[in-house]
Structures are given as C-alpha cells and as structure tokens.
Coordinates of C-alpha atoms in Angstrom, one line a residue:
M274 CA -13.8 82.5 -52.1
I275 CA -14.1 79.4 -54.0
I276 CA -15.8 76.5 -52.4
S277 CA -15.1 73.1 -54.0
C278 CA -17.7 70.5 -53.7
S279 CA -17.4 67.0 -55.1
F280 CA -19.4 63.7 -54.8
S281 CA -17.9 60.2 -54.5
V282 CA -20.3 57.4 -55.3
E283 CA -19.7 53.8 -54.8
I284 CA -22.7 51.0 -55.2
G285 CA -22.6 48.8 -52.4
E286 CA -23.4 45.5 -54.1
S287 CA -23.3 44.0 -57.6
V288 CA -25.6 45.6 -60.1
R289 CA -24.3 43.3 -63.1
G290 CA -27.3 42.4 -65.4
E291 CA -29.9 44.1 -62.9
D292 CA -32.6 46.4 -63.8
V293 CA -31.8 49.6 -61.6
Y294 CA -34.2 52.2 -60.6
I295 CA -32.7 55.4 -58.9
I296 CA -35.1 57.7 -57.1
Q297 CA -34.2 61.2 -56.7
S298 CA -36.4 64.3 -56.7
G299 CA -35.6 67.7 -58.1
C300 CA -35.9 69.7 -54.8
G301 CA -33.9 71.0 -51.9
E302 CA -30.3 71.5 -53.0
I303 CA -31.4 70.9 -56.4
N304 CA -27.9 71.1 -58.3
D305 CA -26.3 68.9 -55.7
N306 CA -29.1 66.4 -55.9
L307 CA -29.1 66.5 -59.8
M308 CA -25.2 65.9 -59.9
E309 CA -25.6 63.1 -57.5
L310 CA -28.2 61.4 -59.8
L311 CA -26.0 61.7 -62.7
I312 CA -23.0 60.3 -61.1
M313 CA -25.2 57.2 -59.6
I314 CA -26.6 56.7 -63.2
N315 CA -23.1 56.5 -64.7
A316 CA -21.8 54.3 -61.7
C317 CA -24.5 51.8 -62.6
K318 CA -24.0 51.9 -66.1
I319 CA -20.4 51.2 -66.0
A320 CA -20.9 48.5 -63.5
S321 CA -22.7 46.6 -66.3
S322 CA -26.3 46.8 -65.1
S323 CA -28.7 45.9 -67.9
R324 CA -31.2 49.1 -67.7
V325 CA -30.9 52.2 -65.5
T326 CA -34.2 54.0 -64.9
A327 CA -34.1 57.5 -63.2
V328 CA -37.4 58.2 -61.2
I329 CA -37.7 61.8 -60.7
P330 CA -40.9 62.7 -59.1
C331 CA -40.3 66.5 -59.6
F332 CA -38.3 67.1 -62.7
P333 CA -35.7 69.7 -62.1
Y334 CA -35.6 72.9 -64.2
A335 CA -39.0 72.1 -65.8
R336 CA -40.3 75.6 -65.9
Q337 CA -37.2 76.6 -68.2
D338 CA -38.7 74.7 -71.0
K339 CA -38.6 77.3 -73.7
K340 CA -36.7 80.5 -74.8
D341 CA -39.1 83.0 -73.4
K342 CA -36.8 86.1 -73.7
S343 CA -33.4 87.0 -75.3
R344 CA -30.4 84.9 -74.6
A345 CA -32.5 82.8 -72.1
P346 CA -31.6 79.1 -71.6
I347 CA -33.7 76.1 -72.3
S348 CA -32.4 74.3 -69.1
A349 CA -35.0 71.5 -69.2
K350 CA -33.5 70.5 -72.5
L351 CA -30.0 70.6 -71.0
V352 CA -31.0 68.4 -68.2
A353 CA -32.6 66.0 -70.6
N354 CA -29.2 65.9 -72.4
M355 CA -27.2 65.3 -69.2
L356 CA -29.4 62.4 -68.0
S357 CA -29.1 60.7 -71.3
V358 CA -25.3 61.2 -71.7
A359 CA -24.9 59.8 -68.0
G360 CA -26.3 56.6 -69.3
A361 CA -30.1 56.7 -68.3
D362 CA -32.4 54.2 -70.4
H363 CA -35.7 55.3 -69.2
I364 CA -37.2 58.3 -67.1
I365 CA -40.3 58.1 -64.9
T366 CA -41.4 61.4 -63.7
M367 CA -44.8 63.2 -62.6
D368 CA -46.8 66.0 -63.9
L369 CA -44.2 67.9 -66.2
H370 CA -44.6 71.4 -66.3
A371 CA -45.2 71.0 -70.1
S372 CA -45.8 67.7 -71.5
Q373 CA -43.6 68.5 -74.5
I374 CA -40.6 68.1 -72.3
Q375 CA -40.8 64.3 -73.2
G376 CA -39.8 65.4 -76.6
F377 CA -36.4 66.6 -75.2
F378 CA -35.5 63.0 -74.7
D379 CA -34.5 60.3 -77.4
I380 CA -35.0 57.6 -74.5
P381 CA -38.6 56.4 -73.2
V382 CA -40.1 59.0 -70.6
D383 CA -43.2 58.0 -68.6
N384 CA -45.0 61.2 -67.4
L385 CA -47.4 60.1 -64.6
Y386 CA -50.3 62.0 -63.5
A387 CA -51.4 63.0 -60.0
E388 CA -55.1 63.5 -61.3
P389 CA -56.4 60.1 -60.1
A390 CA -55.1 60.8 -56.7
V391 CA -56.4 64.5 -56.5
L392 CA -59.9 63.2 -57.6
Q393 CA -59.7 60.5 -54.8
W394 CA -58.7 63.0 -52.4
I395 CA -61.4 65.6 -53.3
K396 CA -64.2 63.0 -53.0
E397 CA -62.9 61.7 -49.6
N398 CA -62.1 65.1 -47.9
I399 CA -64.5 67.8 -49.4
P400 CA -68.0 66.9 -48.2
E401 CA -69.6 69.5 -50.6
W402 CA -67.6 68.3 -53.6
R403 CA -70.7 67.9 -55.9
N404 CA -71.1 71.6 -55.4
C405 CA -67.6 72.6 -56.1
I406 CA -66.0 74.4 -59.1
I407 CA -62.7 73.8 -60.4
V408 CA -60.5 76.7 -61.1
S409 CA -57.2 77.4 -63.0
P410 CA -55.1 80.3 -61.5
D411 CA -54.0 81.0 -65.0
A412 CA -55.0 80.5 -68.7
G413 CA -52.1 78.0 -69.2
G414 CA -53.8 75.5 -66.6
A415 CA -57.1 75.5 -68.5
K416 CA -56.6 71.8 -69.9
R417 CA -55.8 70.4 -66.6
V418 CA -58.9 71.9 -64.8
T419 CA -61.2 70.8 -67.5
S420 CA -60.1 67.3 -67.3
I421 CA -60.9 67.1 -63.4
A422 CA -64.1 69.0 -63.7
D423 CA -65.4 66.6 -66.5
R424 CA -64.4 63.6 -64.3
L425 CA -66.2 65.0 -61.2
N426 CA -69.0 66.1 -63.5
V427 CA -68.8 70.0 -62.1
E428 CA -68.1 73.2 -63.7
F429 CA -64.8 75.0 -64.1
A430 CA -63.5 78.6 -64.1
L431 CA -60.2 80.3 -65.0
I432 CA -58.6 83.5 -63.6
H433 CA -57.1 85.6 -66.5
K434 CA -54.3 88.0 -65.7
E435 CA -55.1 91.3 -67.5
R436 CA -52.3 94.1 -67.9
K437 CA -53.9 97.5 -68.9
R438 CA -50.4 99.2 -69.2
A439 CA -47.0 98.3 -69.0
N440 CA -46.2 100.1 -65.8
E441 CA -49.5 99.0 -64.1
V442 CA -49.9 96.1 -61.7
D443 CA -51.7 92.9 -63.1
R444 CA -55.5 92.7 -62.6
M445 CA -56.9 89.4 -62.3
V446 CA -60.3 88.7 -64.0
L447 CA -62.4 85.9 -62.9
V448 CA -64.1 83.9 -65.8
G449 CA -67.0 81.8 -64.4
D450 CA -69.3 82.0 -61.4
V451 CA -68.2 80.7 -58.2
K452 CA -71.0 82.3 -55.9
D453 CA -72.1 80.1 -53.1
R454 CA -69.6 77.3 -54.3
V455 CA -66.6 75.6 -53.0
A456 CA -63.8 76.6 -55.3
I457 CA -60.7 74.5 -55.9
L458 CA -57.6 75.9 -57.1
V459 CA -55.6 73.4 -59.3
D460 CA -52.2 73.9 -60.4
D461 CA -49.1 71.7 -61.2
M462 CA -46.7 73.8 -59.1
A463 CA -46.4 76.6 -56.4
D464 CA -43.3 78.5 -55.8
T465 CA -43.7 81.6 -53.8
C466 CA -47.5 81.2 -53.9
G467 CA -48.1 84.8 -55.0
T468 CA -50.4 83.9 -57.7
I469 CA -52.7 81.4 -56.0
C470 CA -52.8 83.6 -52.8
H471 CA -54.1 86.5 -54.9
A472 CA -56.4 84.2 -56.9
A473 CA -57.9 82.8 -53.4
D474 CA -58.5 86.4 -52.4
K475 CA -60.4 87.0 -55.8
L476 CA -62.6 83.9 -55.4
M477 CA -63.6 84.9 -51.8
S478 CA -64.6 88.3 -53.0
A479 CA -66.5 86.7 -55.8
G480 CA -68.6 84.7 -53.3
A481 CA -67.0 81.5 -53.0
T482 CA -68.0 79.7 -49.7
K483 CA -64.6 78.0 -49.3
V484 CA -61.2 77.8 -51.1
Y485 CA -58.9 74.8 -51.4
A486 CA -55.8 74.7 -53.5
I487 CA -54.5 71.5 -54.9
L488 CA -51.0 71.3 -56.3
T489 CA -48.8 68.6 -57.6
H490 CA -45.4 70.1 -56.8
G491 CA -45.2 72.2 -53.6
I492 CA -41.9 74.1 -53.8
F493 CA -42.8 76.9 -51.1
S494 CA -39.9 79.0 -51.4
G495 CA -39.3 82.6 -49.8
P496 CA -42.5 84.0 -48.3
A497 CA -44.7 81.1 -49.6
L498 CA -45.5 79.8 -46.1
S499 CA -46.2 83.1 -44.4
R500 CA -48.6 83.9 -47.6
I501 CA -50.5 80.7 -47.3
N502 CA -51.0 81.2 -43.4
N503 CA -52.3 84.7 -44.1
A504 CA -54.5 83.8 -47.1
S505 CA -58.3 82.5 -47.0
F506 CA -57.5 78.9 -47.8
E507 CA -59.3 76.1 -46.0
A508 CA -56.4 73.7 -46.9
V509 CA -53.3 73.8 -49.5
V510 CA -52.9 70.2 -50.7
V511 CA -49.8 69.0 -52.3
T512 CA -48.4 65.5 -53.4
N513 CA -45.0 64.3 -51.7
T514 CA -42.9 64.5 -55.0
I515 CA -41.2 67.0 -52.6
P516 CA -40.7 66.2 -49.0
Q517 CA -43.2 68.6 -47.1
E518 CA -42.9 67.4 -43.2
E519 CA -40.7 70.4 -42.3
K520 CA -43.0 72.9 -44.0
M521 CA -46.2 71.4 -42.7
K522 CA -44.8 72.1 -39.0
H523 CA -44.8 75.7 -39.8
C524 CA -48.0 76.0 -41.9
P525 CA -51.0 73.8 -40.6
K526 CA -52.9 74.5 -43.6
I527 CA -50.6 72.3 -45.8
Q528 CA -51.7 68.8 -46.2
F529 CA -50.2 66.1 -48.5
I530 CA -51.3 63.4 -50.9
D531 CA -49.0 60.4 -50.9
I532 CA -48.2 59.3 -54.4
S533 CA -45.5 56.7 -53.4
M534 CA -47.9 53.9 -54.5
I535 CA -48.2 55.3 -58.0
L536 CA -44.4 55.4 -58.4
A537 CA -44.2 52.0 -57.1
E538 CA -46.6 50.6 -59.3
A539 CA -45.1 52.3 -62.2
I540 CA -41.6 50.6 -61.2
R541 CA -43.2 47.2 -61.1
R542 CA -45.1 47.4 -64.1
T543 CA -42.0 48.7 -66.0
H544 CA -39.8 46.1 -64.6
N545 CA -42.3 43.4 -65.6
G546 CA -42.9 44.8 -69.1
E547 CA -46.6 45.6 -68.4
S548 CA -48.4 48.8 -69.6
V549 CA -48.3 51.9 -67.4
S550 CA -51.2 53.7 -69.1
Y551 CA -53.5 52.2 -66.4
L552 CA -51.9 54.7 -63.9
F553 CA -53.1 57.6 -66.0
S554 CA -56.7 57.0 -64.7
H555 CA -56.6 54.7 -61.8
V556 CA -54.8 55.1 -58.4
P557 CA -53.3 51.7 -57.5
L558 CA -54.6 49.9 -54.4

C-alpha cells in the first residue's frame, strides 16, 4: 500500500521585506516536521521576505554526523543542505550533538547552550549541590561535564564502556570517586535511556547518595519511560526543546527546564543586530 502525504502552506499575511523567524523542533513526526519547515522557509523566501531564520531547538538527524560504518549516510549534512537550498539565511539551534555540524552550513549558525540554565537549575533545586559530582555517561561527553564542574567548582567523573571480547556485553567502568556524594549525570540527548539507566545503577553501587540526570534533548522513545520509572533516579531533568507534557504524565520523575527565554532573547538580539555570545554563559532574566 502506498500512502501519499503532502503539505500545502500559505502565509496568512504579507512578509515582504520582513525579518522572518520560523520555529520548528526536530521531534515527533520528524520527517513531516522537517518537510513542513522546508516548505515554510521556501514560501517566505519567494514571498520576498528580507531574511528567513530557522529556529530549530532540537536539530533533526544530528546523531548522523559522520560516516561511522560502510555505506552509512551523513544525514545531518543532508539536512543542512536542504535547509540552505530551501532558502534559510540563518539557523538558531541548541546543543548540537557535535559542534562541527555548524561546519556543514555555508550560512550563519548560532548553536546556543543549555548549560547556563542547567547550572541555575542545579543551584536552585539540589540543596547538596556543593557536595555533588558531575558525571558523563560516556567518554564523548567529558568536555561538557568538565565545563559544568569547573563553573560549580566541584569534581567530575566519567563512565567508560569497556568491551573485553567481541561477543561479550559491555562493562561499565567508573573513573572517579562518587562515594557519599550526589551524582549528576549530564548528557546532550537521551533516546531509549539504556545508557543513563545503567550508569545510574553503577553510580548507586559505587556509593552515590542520590543520582540525578540532566539532559538537553529528551527524546524518550521505546522503553525509555518504563526504564526511568524503574531506575534509581531522584529526577530526570530535560529542557523543553522537545515537548514533554505527555511523557511527564506517565513518568513522574521527569522534570523540565524552560529554555524559551533563551531562544526568545537570541531572536531579539539577532533581529536587532546584537551579539548572541552573552547567552553562552548567562540566562536571560
């Protein structure tokens, strides 16, 4: 059976000479949302808008940023090309899976960081934050956790996945001392949550008093919600780059950090020709 799906977009008022911002996150029906975004960009461009900025809080296909096996696509580069060809003049996004994705574009890209909002949440919601340790669930996130640990003036640790033989299950090795401390797992993205749930068990068995997880993009597909409910987390905190209302109903451990003010301030500064770098280290009031 072949199902045909098409979008028809019509802009409801004149955008001639206007600075247009289109907000669309890469979540839910991701391919439909991406196609809708591309058509809207093109509709605004051929309606003579002066500039079209795509505000994409969660960049679609960001994980496919390199050719990690034979005949694998680099889909993040393809998405970048599609946005450029559709007519986007500028991209605003948040916490790209790899910062190098900015190099896939020939147009300006502002990659905002959730880190300032994360630091604020930790200080306001974890009373024992001065006795915490920031943990990366894999070696790839070491740079992210060291930055947060330095700004909180606390220590960091990381979990290394070790494979002894090709047919053996991965073994997680904790590098760092978490005994009698609050452990805060930090990552940019969680999908099925297998890694962070195993990491939480590892931290509790190593003597951590509490375990929190803080993630920028909470995709939560497949068995993610049941895994979080059964894991030993105090809370799993995500930003609302992806809407979380429905998932929070089924998983009381999920909390969210509102990053709408960061995006709103980025749009205001871009429109007025001001620097956006202030947002890399501050949360707008």
